[in-house]
Short mmCIF file of C-alpha atoms and ligand atoms in Angstrom, two decimals:
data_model
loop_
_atom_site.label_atom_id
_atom_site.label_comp_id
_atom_site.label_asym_id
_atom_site.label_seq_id
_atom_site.Cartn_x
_atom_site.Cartn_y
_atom_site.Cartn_z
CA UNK A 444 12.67 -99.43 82.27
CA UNK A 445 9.34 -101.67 81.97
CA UNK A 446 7.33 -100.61 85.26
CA UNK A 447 5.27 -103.88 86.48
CA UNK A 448 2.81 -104.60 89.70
CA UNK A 449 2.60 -107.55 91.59
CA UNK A 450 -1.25 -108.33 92.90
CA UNK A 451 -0.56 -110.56 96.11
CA UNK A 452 3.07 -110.82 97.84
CA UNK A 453 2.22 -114.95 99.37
CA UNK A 454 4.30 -117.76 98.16
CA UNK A 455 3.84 -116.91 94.05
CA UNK A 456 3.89 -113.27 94.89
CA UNK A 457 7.56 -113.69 96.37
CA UNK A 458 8.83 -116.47 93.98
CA UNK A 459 8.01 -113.63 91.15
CA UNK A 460 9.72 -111.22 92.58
CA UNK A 461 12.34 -113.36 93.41
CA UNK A 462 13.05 -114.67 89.68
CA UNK A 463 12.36 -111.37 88.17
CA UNK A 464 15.31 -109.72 90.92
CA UNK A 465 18.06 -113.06 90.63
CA UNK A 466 17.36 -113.33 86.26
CA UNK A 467 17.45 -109.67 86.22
CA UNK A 468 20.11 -109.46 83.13
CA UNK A 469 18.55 -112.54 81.40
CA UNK A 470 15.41 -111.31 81.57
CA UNK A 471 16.53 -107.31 79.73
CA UNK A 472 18.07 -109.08 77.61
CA UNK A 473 15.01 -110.70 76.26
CA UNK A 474 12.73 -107.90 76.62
CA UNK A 475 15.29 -105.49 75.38
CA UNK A 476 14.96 -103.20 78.57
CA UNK A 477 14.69 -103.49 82.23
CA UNK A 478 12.18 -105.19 84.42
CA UNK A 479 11.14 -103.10 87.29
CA UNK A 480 8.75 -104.23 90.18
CA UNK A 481 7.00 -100.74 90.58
CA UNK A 482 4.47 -102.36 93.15
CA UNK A 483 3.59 -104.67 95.36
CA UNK A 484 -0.10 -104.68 96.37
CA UNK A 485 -1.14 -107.00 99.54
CA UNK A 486 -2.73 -105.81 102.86
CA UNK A 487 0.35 -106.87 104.33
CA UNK A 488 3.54 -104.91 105.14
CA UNK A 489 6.87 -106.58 104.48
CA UNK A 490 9.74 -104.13 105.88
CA UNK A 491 12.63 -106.95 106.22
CA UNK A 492 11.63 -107.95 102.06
CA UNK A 493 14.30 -106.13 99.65
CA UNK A 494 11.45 -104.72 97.69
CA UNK A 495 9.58 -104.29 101.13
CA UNK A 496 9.34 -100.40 99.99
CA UNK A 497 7.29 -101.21 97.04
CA UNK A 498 4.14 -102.15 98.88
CA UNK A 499 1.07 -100.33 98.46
CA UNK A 500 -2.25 -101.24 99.54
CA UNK A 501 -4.21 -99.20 97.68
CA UNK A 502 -4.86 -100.95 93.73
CA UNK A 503 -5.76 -97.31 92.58
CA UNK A 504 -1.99 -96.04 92.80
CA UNK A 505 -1.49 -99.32 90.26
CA UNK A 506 -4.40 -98.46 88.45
CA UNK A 507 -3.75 -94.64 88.06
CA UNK A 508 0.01 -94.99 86.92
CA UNK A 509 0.48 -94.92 83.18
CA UNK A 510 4.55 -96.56 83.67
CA UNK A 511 2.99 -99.22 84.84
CA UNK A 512 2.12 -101.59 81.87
CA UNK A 513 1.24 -105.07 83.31
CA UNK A 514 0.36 -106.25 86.62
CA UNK A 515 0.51 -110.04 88.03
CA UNK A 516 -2.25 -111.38 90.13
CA UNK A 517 -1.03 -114.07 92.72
CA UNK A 518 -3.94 -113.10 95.21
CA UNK A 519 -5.93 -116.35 94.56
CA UNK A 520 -9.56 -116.60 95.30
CA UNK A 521 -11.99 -114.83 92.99
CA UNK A 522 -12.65 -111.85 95.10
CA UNK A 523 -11.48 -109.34 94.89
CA UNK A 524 -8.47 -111.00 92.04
CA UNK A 525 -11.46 -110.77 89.58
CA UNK A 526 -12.41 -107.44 90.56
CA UNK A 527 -8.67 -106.22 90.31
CA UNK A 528 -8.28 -108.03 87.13
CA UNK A 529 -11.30 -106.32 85.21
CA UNK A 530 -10.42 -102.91 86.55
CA UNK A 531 -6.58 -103.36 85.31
CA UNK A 532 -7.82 -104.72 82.08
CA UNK A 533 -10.08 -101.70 81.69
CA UNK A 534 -7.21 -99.29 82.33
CA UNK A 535 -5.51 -100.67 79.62
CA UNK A 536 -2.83 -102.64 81.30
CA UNK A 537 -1.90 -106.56 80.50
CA UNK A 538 -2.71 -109.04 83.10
CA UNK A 539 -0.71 -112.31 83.93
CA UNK A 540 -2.20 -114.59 86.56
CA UNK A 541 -1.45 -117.88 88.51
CA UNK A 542 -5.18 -118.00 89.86
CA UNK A 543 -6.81 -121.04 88.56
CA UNK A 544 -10.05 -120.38 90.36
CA UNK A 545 -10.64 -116.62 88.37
CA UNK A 546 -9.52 -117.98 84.98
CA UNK A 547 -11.79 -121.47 85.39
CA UNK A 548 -14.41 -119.21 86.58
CA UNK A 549 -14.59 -115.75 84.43
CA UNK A 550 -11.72 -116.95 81.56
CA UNK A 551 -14.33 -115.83 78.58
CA UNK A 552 -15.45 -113.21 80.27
CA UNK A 553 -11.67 -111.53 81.15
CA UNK A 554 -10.33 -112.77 77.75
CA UNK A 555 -13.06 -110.69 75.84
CA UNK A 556 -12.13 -108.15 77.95
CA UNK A 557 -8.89 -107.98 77.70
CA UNK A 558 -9.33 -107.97 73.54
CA UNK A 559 -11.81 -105.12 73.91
CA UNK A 560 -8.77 -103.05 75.38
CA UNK A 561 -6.11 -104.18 73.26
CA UNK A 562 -3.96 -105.71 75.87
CA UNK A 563 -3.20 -109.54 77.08
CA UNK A 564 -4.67 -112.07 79.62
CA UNK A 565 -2.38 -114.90 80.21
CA UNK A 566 -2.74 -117.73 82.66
CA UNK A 567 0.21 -119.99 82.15
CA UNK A 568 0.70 -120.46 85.96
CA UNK A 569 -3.09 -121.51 86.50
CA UNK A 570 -2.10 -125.10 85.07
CA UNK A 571 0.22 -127.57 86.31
CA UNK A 572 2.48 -125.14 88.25
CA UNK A 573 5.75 -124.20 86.51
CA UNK A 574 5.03 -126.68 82.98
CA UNK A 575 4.52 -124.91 80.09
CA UNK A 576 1.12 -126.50 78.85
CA UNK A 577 -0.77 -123.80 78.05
CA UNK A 578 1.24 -121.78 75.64
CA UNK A 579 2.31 -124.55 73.72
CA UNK A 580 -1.56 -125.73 73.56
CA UNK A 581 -2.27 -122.38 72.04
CA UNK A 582 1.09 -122.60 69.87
CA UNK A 583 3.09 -125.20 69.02
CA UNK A 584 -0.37 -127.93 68.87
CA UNK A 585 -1.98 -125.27 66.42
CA UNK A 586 -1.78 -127.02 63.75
CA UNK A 587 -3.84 -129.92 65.34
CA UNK A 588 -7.07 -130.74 66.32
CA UNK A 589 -6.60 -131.89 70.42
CA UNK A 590 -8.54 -134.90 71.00
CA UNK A 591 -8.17 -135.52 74.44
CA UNK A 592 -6.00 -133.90 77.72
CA UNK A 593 -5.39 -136.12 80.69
CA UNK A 594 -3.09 -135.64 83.58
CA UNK A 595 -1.90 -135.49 86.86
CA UNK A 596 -2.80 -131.51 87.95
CA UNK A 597 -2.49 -131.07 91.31
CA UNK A 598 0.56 -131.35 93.12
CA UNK A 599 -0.77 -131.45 96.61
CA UNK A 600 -2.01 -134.67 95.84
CA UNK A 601 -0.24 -136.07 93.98
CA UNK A 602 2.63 -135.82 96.70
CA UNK A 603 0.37 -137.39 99.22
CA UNK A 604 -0.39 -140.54 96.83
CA UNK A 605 3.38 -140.95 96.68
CA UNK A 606 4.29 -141.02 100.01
CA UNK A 607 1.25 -143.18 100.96
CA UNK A 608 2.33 -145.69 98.03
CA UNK A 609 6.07 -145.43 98.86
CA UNK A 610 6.43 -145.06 102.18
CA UNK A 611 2.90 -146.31 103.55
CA UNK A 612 2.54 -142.76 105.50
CA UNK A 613 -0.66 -141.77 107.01
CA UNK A 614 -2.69 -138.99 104.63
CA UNK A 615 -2.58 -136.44 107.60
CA UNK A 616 0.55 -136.30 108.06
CA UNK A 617 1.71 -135.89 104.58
CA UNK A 618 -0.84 -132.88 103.41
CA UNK A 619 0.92 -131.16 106.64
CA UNK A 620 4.19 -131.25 105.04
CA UNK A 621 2.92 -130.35 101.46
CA UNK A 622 1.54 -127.49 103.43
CA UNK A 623 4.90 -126.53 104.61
CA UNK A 624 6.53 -127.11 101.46
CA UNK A 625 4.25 -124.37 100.00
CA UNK A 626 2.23 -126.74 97.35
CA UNK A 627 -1.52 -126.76 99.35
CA UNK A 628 -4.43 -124.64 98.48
CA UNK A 629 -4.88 -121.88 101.43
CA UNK A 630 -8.18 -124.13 102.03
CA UNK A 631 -6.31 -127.87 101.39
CA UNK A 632 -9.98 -129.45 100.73
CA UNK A 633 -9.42 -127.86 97.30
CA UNK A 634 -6.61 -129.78 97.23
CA UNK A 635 -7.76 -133.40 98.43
CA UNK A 636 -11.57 -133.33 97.53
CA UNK A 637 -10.48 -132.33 93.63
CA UNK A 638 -11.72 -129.21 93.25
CA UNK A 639 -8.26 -127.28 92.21
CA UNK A 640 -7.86 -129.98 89.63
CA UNK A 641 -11.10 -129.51 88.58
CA UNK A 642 -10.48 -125.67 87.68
CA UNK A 643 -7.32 -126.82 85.86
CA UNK A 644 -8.86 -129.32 83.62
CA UNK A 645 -12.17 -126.96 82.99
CA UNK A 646 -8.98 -124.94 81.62
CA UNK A 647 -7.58 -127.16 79.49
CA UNK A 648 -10.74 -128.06 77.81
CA UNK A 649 -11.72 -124.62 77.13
CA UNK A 650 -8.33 -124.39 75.57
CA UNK A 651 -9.08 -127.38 73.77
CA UNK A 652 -12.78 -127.48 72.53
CA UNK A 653 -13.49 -123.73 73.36
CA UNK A 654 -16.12 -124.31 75.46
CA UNK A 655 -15.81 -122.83 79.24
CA UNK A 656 -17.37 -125.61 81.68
CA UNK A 657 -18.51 -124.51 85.44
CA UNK A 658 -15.95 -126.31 87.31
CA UNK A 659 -18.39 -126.43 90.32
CA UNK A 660 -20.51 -128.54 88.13
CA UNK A 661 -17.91 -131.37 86.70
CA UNK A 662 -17.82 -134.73 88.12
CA UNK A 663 -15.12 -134.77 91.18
CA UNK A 664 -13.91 -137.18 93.17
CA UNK A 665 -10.98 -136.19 95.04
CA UNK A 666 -8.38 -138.90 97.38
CA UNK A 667 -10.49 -138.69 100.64
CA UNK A 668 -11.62 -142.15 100.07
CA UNK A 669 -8.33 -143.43 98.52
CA UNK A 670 -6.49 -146.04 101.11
CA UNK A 671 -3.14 -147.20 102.02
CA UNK A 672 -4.83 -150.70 100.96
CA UNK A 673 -6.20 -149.38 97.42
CA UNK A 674 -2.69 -147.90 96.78
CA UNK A 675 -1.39 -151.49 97.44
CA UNK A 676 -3.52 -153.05 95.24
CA UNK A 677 -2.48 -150.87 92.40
CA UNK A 678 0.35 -151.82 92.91
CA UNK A 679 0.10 -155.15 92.75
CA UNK A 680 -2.32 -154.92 89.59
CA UNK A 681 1.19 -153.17 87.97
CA UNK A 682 0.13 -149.50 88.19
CA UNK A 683 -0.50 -146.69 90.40
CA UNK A 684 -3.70 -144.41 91.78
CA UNK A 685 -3.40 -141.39 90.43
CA UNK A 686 -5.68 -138.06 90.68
CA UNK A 687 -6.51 -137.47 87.24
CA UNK A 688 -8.05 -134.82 85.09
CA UNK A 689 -9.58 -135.96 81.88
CA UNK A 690 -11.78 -134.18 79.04
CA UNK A 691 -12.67 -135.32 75.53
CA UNK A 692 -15.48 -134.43 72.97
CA UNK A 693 -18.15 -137.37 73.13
CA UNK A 694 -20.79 -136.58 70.15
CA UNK A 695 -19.28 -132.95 70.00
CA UNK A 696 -19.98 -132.52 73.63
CA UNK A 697 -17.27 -132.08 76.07
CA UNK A 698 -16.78 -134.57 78.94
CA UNK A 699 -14.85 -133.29 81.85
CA UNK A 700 -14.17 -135.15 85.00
CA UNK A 701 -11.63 -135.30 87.93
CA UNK A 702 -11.34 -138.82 89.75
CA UNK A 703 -9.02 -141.16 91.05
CA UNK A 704 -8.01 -143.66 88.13
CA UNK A 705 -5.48 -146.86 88.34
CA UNK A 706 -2.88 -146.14 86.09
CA UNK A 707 -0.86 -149.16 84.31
CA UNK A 708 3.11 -148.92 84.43
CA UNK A 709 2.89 -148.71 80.54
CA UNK A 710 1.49 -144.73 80.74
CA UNK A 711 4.29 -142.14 81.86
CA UNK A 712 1.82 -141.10 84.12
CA UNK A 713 2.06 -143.73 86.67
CA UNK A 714 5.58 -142.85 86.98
CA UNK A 715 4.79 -139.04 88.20
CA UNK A 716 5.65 -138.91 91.72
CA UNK A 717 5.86 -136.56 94.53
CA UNK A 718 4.88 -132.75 93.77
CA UNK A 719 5.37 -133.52 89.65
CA UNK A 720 2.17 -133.05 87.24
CA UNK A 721 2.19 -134.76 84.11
CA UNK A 722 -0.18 -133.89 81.14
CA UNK A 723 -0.97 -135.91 77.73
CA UNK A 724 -2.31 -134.43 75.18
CA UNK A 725 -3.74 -136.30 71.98
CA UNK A 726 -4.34 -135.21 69.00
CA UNK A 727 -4.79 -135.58 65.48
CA UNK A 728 -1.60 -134.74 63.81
CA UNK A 729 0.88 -135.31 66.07
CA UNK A 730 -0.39 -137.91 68.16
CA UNK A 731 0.30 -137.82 72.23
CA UNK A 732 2.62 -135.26 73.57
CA UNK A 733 3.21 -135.71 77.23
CA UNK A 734 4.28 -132.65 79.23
CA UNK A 735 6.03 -133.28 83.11
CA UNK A 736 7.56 -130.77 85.56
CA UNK A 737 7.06 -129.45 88.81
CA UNK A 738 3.42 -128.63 89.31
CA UNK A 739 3.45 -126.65 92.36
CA UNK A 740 5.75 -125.07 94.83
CA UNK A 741 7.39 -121.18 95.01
CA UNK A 742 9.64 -120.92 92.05
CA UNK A 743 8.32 -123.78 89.50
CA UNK A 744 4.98 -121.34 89.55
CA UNK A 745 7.03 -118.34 89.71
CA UNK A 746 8.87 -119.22 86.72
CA UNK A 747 5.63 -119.78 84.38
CA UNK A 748 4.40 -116.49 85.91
CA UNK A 749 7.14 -114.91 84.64
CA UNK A 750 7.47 -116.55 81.54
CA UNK A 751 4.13 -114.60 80.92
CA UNK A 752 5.58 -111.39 81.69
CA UNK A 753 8.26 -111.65 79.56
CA UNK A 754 5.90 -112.87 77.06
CA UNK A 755 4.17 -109.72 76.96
CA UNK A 756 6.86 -107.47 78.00
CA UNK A 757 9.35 -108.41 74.64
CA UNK A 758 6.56 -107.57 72.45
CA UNK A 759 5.90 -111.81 71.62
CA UNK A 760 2.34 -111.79 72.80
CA UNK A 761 -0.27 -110.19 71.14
CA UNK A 762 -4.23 -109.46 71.61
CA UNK A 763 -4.58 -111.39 68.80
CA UNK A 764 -3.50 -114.40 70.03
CA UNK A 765 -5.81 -114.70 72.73
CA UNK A 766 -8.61 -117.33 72.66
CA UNK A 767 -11.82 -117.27 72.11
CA UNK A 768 -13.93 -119.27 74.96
CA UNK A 769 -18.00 -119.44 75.16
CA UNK A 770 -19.40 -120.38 78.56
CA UNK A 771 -20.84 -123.79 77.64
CA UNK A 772 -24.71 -124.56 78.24
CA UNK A 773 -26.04 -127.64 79.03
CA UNK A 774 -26.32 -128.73 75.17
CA UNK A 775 -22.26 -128.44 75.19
CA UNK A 776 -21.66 -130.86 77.87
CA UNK A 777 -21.54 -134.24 78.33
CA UNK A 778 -22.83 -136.94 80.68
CA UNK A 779 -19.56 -138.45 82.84
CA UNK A 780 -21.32 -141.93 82.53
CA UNK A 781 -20.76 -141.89 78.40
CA UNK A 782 -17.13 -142.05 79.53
CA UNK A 783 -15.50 -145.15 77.85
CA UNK A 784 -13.08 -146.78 79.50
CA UNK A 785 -11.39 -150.16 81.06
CA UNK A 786 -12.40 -150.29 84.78
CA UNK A 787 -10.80 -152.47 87.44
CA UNK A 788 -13.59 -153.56 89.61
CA UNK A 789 -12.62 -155.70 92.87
CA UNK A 790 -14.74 -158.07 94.68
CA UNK A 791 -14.83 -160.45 97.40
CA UNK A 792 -15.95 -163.87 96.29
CA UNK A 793 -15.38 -167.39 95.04
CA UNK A 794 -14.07 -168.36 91.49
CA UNK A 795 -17.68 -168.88 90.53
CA UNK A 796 -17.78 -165.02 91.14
CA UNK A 797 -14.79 -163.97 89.07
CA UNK A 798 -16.27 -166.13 86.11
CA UNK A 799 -19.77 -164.34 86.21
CA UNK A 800 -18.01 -161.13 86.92
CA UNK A 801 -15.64 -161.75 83.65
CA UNK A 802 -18.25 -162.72 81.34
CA UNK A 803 -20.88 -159.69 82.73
CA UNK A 804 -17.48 -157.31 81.88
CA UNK A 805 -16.75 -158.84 79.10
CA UNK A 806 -12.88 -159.57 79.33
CA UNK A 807 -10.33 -162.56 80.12
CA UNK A 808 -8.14 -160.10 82.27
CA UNK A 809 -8.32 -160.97 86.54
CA UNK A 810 -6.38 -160.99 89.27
CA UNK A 811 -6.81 -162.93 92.67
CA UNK A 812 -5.59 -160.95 95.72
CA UNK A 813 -5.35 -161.86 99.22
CA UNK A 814 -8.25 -162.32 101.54
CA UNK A 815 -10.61 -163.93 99.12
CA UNK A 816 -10.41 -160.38 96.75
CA UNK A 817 -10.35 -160.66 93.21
CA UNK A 818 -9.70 -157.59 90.73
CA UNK A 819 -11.42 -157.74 87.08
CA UNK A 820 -10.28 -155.49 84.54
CA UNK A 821 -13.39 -154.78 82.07
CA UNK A 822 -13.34 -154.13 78.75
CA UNK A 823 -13.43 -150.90 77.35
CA UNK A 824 -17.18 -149.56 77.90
CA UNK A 825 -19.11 -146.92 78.68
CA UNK A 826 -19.69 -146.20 83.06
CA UNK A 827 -23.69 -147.01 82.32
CA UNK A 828 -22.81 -150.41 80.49
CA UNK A 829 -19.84 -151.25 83.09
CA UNK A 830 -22.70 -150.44 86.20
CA UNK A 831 -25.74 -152.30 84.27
CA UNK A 832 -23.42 -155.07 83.70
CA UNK A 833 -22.21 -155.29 87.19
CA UNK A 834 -25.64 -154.81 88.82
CA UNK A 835 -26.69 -157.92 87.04
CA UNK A 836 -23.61 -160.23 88.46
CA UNK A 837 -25.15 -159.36 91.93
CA UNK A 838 -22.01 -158.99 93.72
CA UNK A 839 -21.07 -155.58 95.21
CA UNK A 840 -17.42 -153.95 94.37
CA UNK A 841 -15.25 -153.10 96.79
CA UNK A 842 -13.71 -150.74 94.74
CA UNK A 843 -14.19 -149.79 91.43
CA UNK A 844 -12.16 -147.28 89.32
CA UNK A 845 -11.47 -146.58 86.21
CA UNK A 846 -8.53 -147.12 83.68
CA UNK A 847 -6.01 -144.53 82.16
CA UNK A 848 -5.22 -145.90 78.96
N1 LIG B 2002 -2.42 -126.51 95.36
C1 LIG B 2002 -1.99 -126.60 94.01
C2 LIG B 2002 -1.38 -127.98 93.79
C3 LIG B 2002 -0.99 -125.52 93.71
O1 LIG B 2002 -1.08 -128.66 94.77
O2 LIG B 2002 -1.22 -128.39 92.64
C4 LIG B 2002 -0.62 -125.39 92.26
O3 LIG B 2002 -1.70 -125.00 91.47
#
């Protein structure tokens, strides 16, 4: 029997247990024995749960038994998850974790721990819910150097853009359902202001370029400002608003960013709806790869947890395999404004305007909208030539965001 621990028995906790108890004889016969949930640590009791008699809420009874191999953190926040995390590391056990906030925060740190001790630190639940991304970064795109990784990673918002495109519904009322539904941070301004995507794409570039980026530090924007009326206009410019992650190296520095971008119908992106992340990945070799699922929620989360465990448990994952981050300085990062990208700019004026605003932005591409708006689609360009360029037109955007290509 392979003795395990859940850390944390909230929505994750129970969507573990949950697919571990219901895949029971799938899951022994991959790891060639058993799966046993030995504990449950949480400062809650659960007496009407099944494995209600598992709970401790002590982690020193974890800690201090040798059947217990691997433990699962699904506490969230970074205290005391981080503090749990080191000490199981230390006591020689293998950690899996869905919390985005300790991996984006003390990855490098937990990863060279977890080598030091001969045992595994695996995170595939920290990105895009239940979609494998990050194995398959670390695997199957070895043989490539990643360019770029873009995407829709958080859920939450992503649901709420939907239903205010779709269904014109009022921002309030849909984050209270996606709080219901399970797919909100436990503080939803993590959510909405960008931050939780933030963590996920500080993630993705350290799995990418190696370098570990404060995710406090990288330029967010979250949906707060986003409007019924600028998901409209998308719309009628053929594409969609759409919370997006991006990093890329930019003179061997890495560029990270979260911010609401207007996605054409041509990218899969734009057609990600409801809770569903999507993630593109360039690179050298193969080109894009563009990964979709469910990217929040009990048992899409659950079932990347697991896929950890079971990782780890069959004997797949080794120490060796784990990767090797440095917590970038300032020389490592770059400035969001060398970003290079089409913009749509939009701006009230008269056809006079749109010419001047065409020629400052260099492109042929515009769009008149109602009320005396016009959109302009620049050329591709850096943020500090797209601002210089419209400072010197004179005319003020409304709204201004940039391009997914
Ligand atoms: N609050 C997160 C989201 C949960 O909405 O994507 C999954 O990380």
């Amino acid at each position: 029997m392979l003795q395990i621990a859940l850390l944390g028995f909230g929505v994750v906790g129970n969507g573990t247990a949950e697919v571990i108890l219901q895949n029971q004889k799938q899951i022994a016969a991959y790891c060639g024995d058993e799966v046993n949930i030995k504990y449950i640590l949480d400062l809650r009791d659960f007496p009407e749960h099944p494995l209600g008699n598992r709970v401790v809420h002590d982690i020193k009874i974890i800690l201090d038994d040798p059947e217990v191999t691997l433990v699962a953190e699904m506490m969230g926040g970074s205290h005391p998850a981080y503090d749990f995390t080191c000490a199981a590391l230390k006591a020689g056990k293998h950690v899996v974790t869905s919390n985005k906030e300790v991996v984006a925060t003390f990855g490098a740190e937990l990863l060279d721990l977890a080598r030091e001790n001969h045992v595994s630190y695996l995170f595939e639940a920290s990105v895009g819910g239940g979609i494998p991304i990050i194995r398959p970064m670390q695997t199957d795109l070895a043989s490539n150097e990643i360019l770029a990784v873009s995407g829709i990673l958080n859920g939450t918002t992503n649901f709420i853009l939907t239903k205010m495109k779709n269904e014109g519904a009022a921002f309030a009322d849909v984050l209270k359902l996606a709080q219901q539904k399970g797919y909100a941070e436990a503080n939803p301004a993590a959510d909405v202001e960008g931050l939780d995507a933030a963590r996920k794409i500080v993630i993705l570039a350290a799995l990418a370029f190696g370098k570990l980026l404060d995710p406090n530090k990288i330029s967010t924007t979250g949906i707060t400002g986003i409007t019924q009326e600028h998901t409209a206009l998308a719309d009628k410019l053929g594409g969609a608003v759409k919370l997006i992650g991006h990093t890329e190296k930019v003179d061997g520095r890495v560029l990270a960013l979260v911010s609401p971008f207007l996605v054409f119908s041509s990218n899969p992106i734009s057609h990600v709806d409801d809770v569903y992340n999507g993630i593109l990945v360039d690179t050298n070799m193969l080109g894009r790869a563009f990964f979709y699922g469910a990217g929040a929620g009990k048992l899409p989360t659950a079932s990347a947890v697991v896929a950890d465990i079971l990782d780890i448990l069959s004997g797949r994952s080794t120490d060796r395999r784990l990767p090797h981050w440095t917590v970038a300085d300032e020389a490592d990062i770059a400035d969001v404004a060398s970003l290079s990208c089409r913009r749509v700019y939009v701006f009230e004026g008269c056809p006079r305007c749109e010419a001047k605003a065409k020629t400052a932005l260099k492109t042929e591409d515009s769009v008149w909208l109602c009320d005396g708006k016009f959109a302009v689609i620049s050329s591709k360009m850096s943020a500090t030539n797209a601002d210089a360029a419209v400072t010197a037109t004179g005319l003020c955007p409304v709204l201004s965001l940039p391009v997914l290509e």
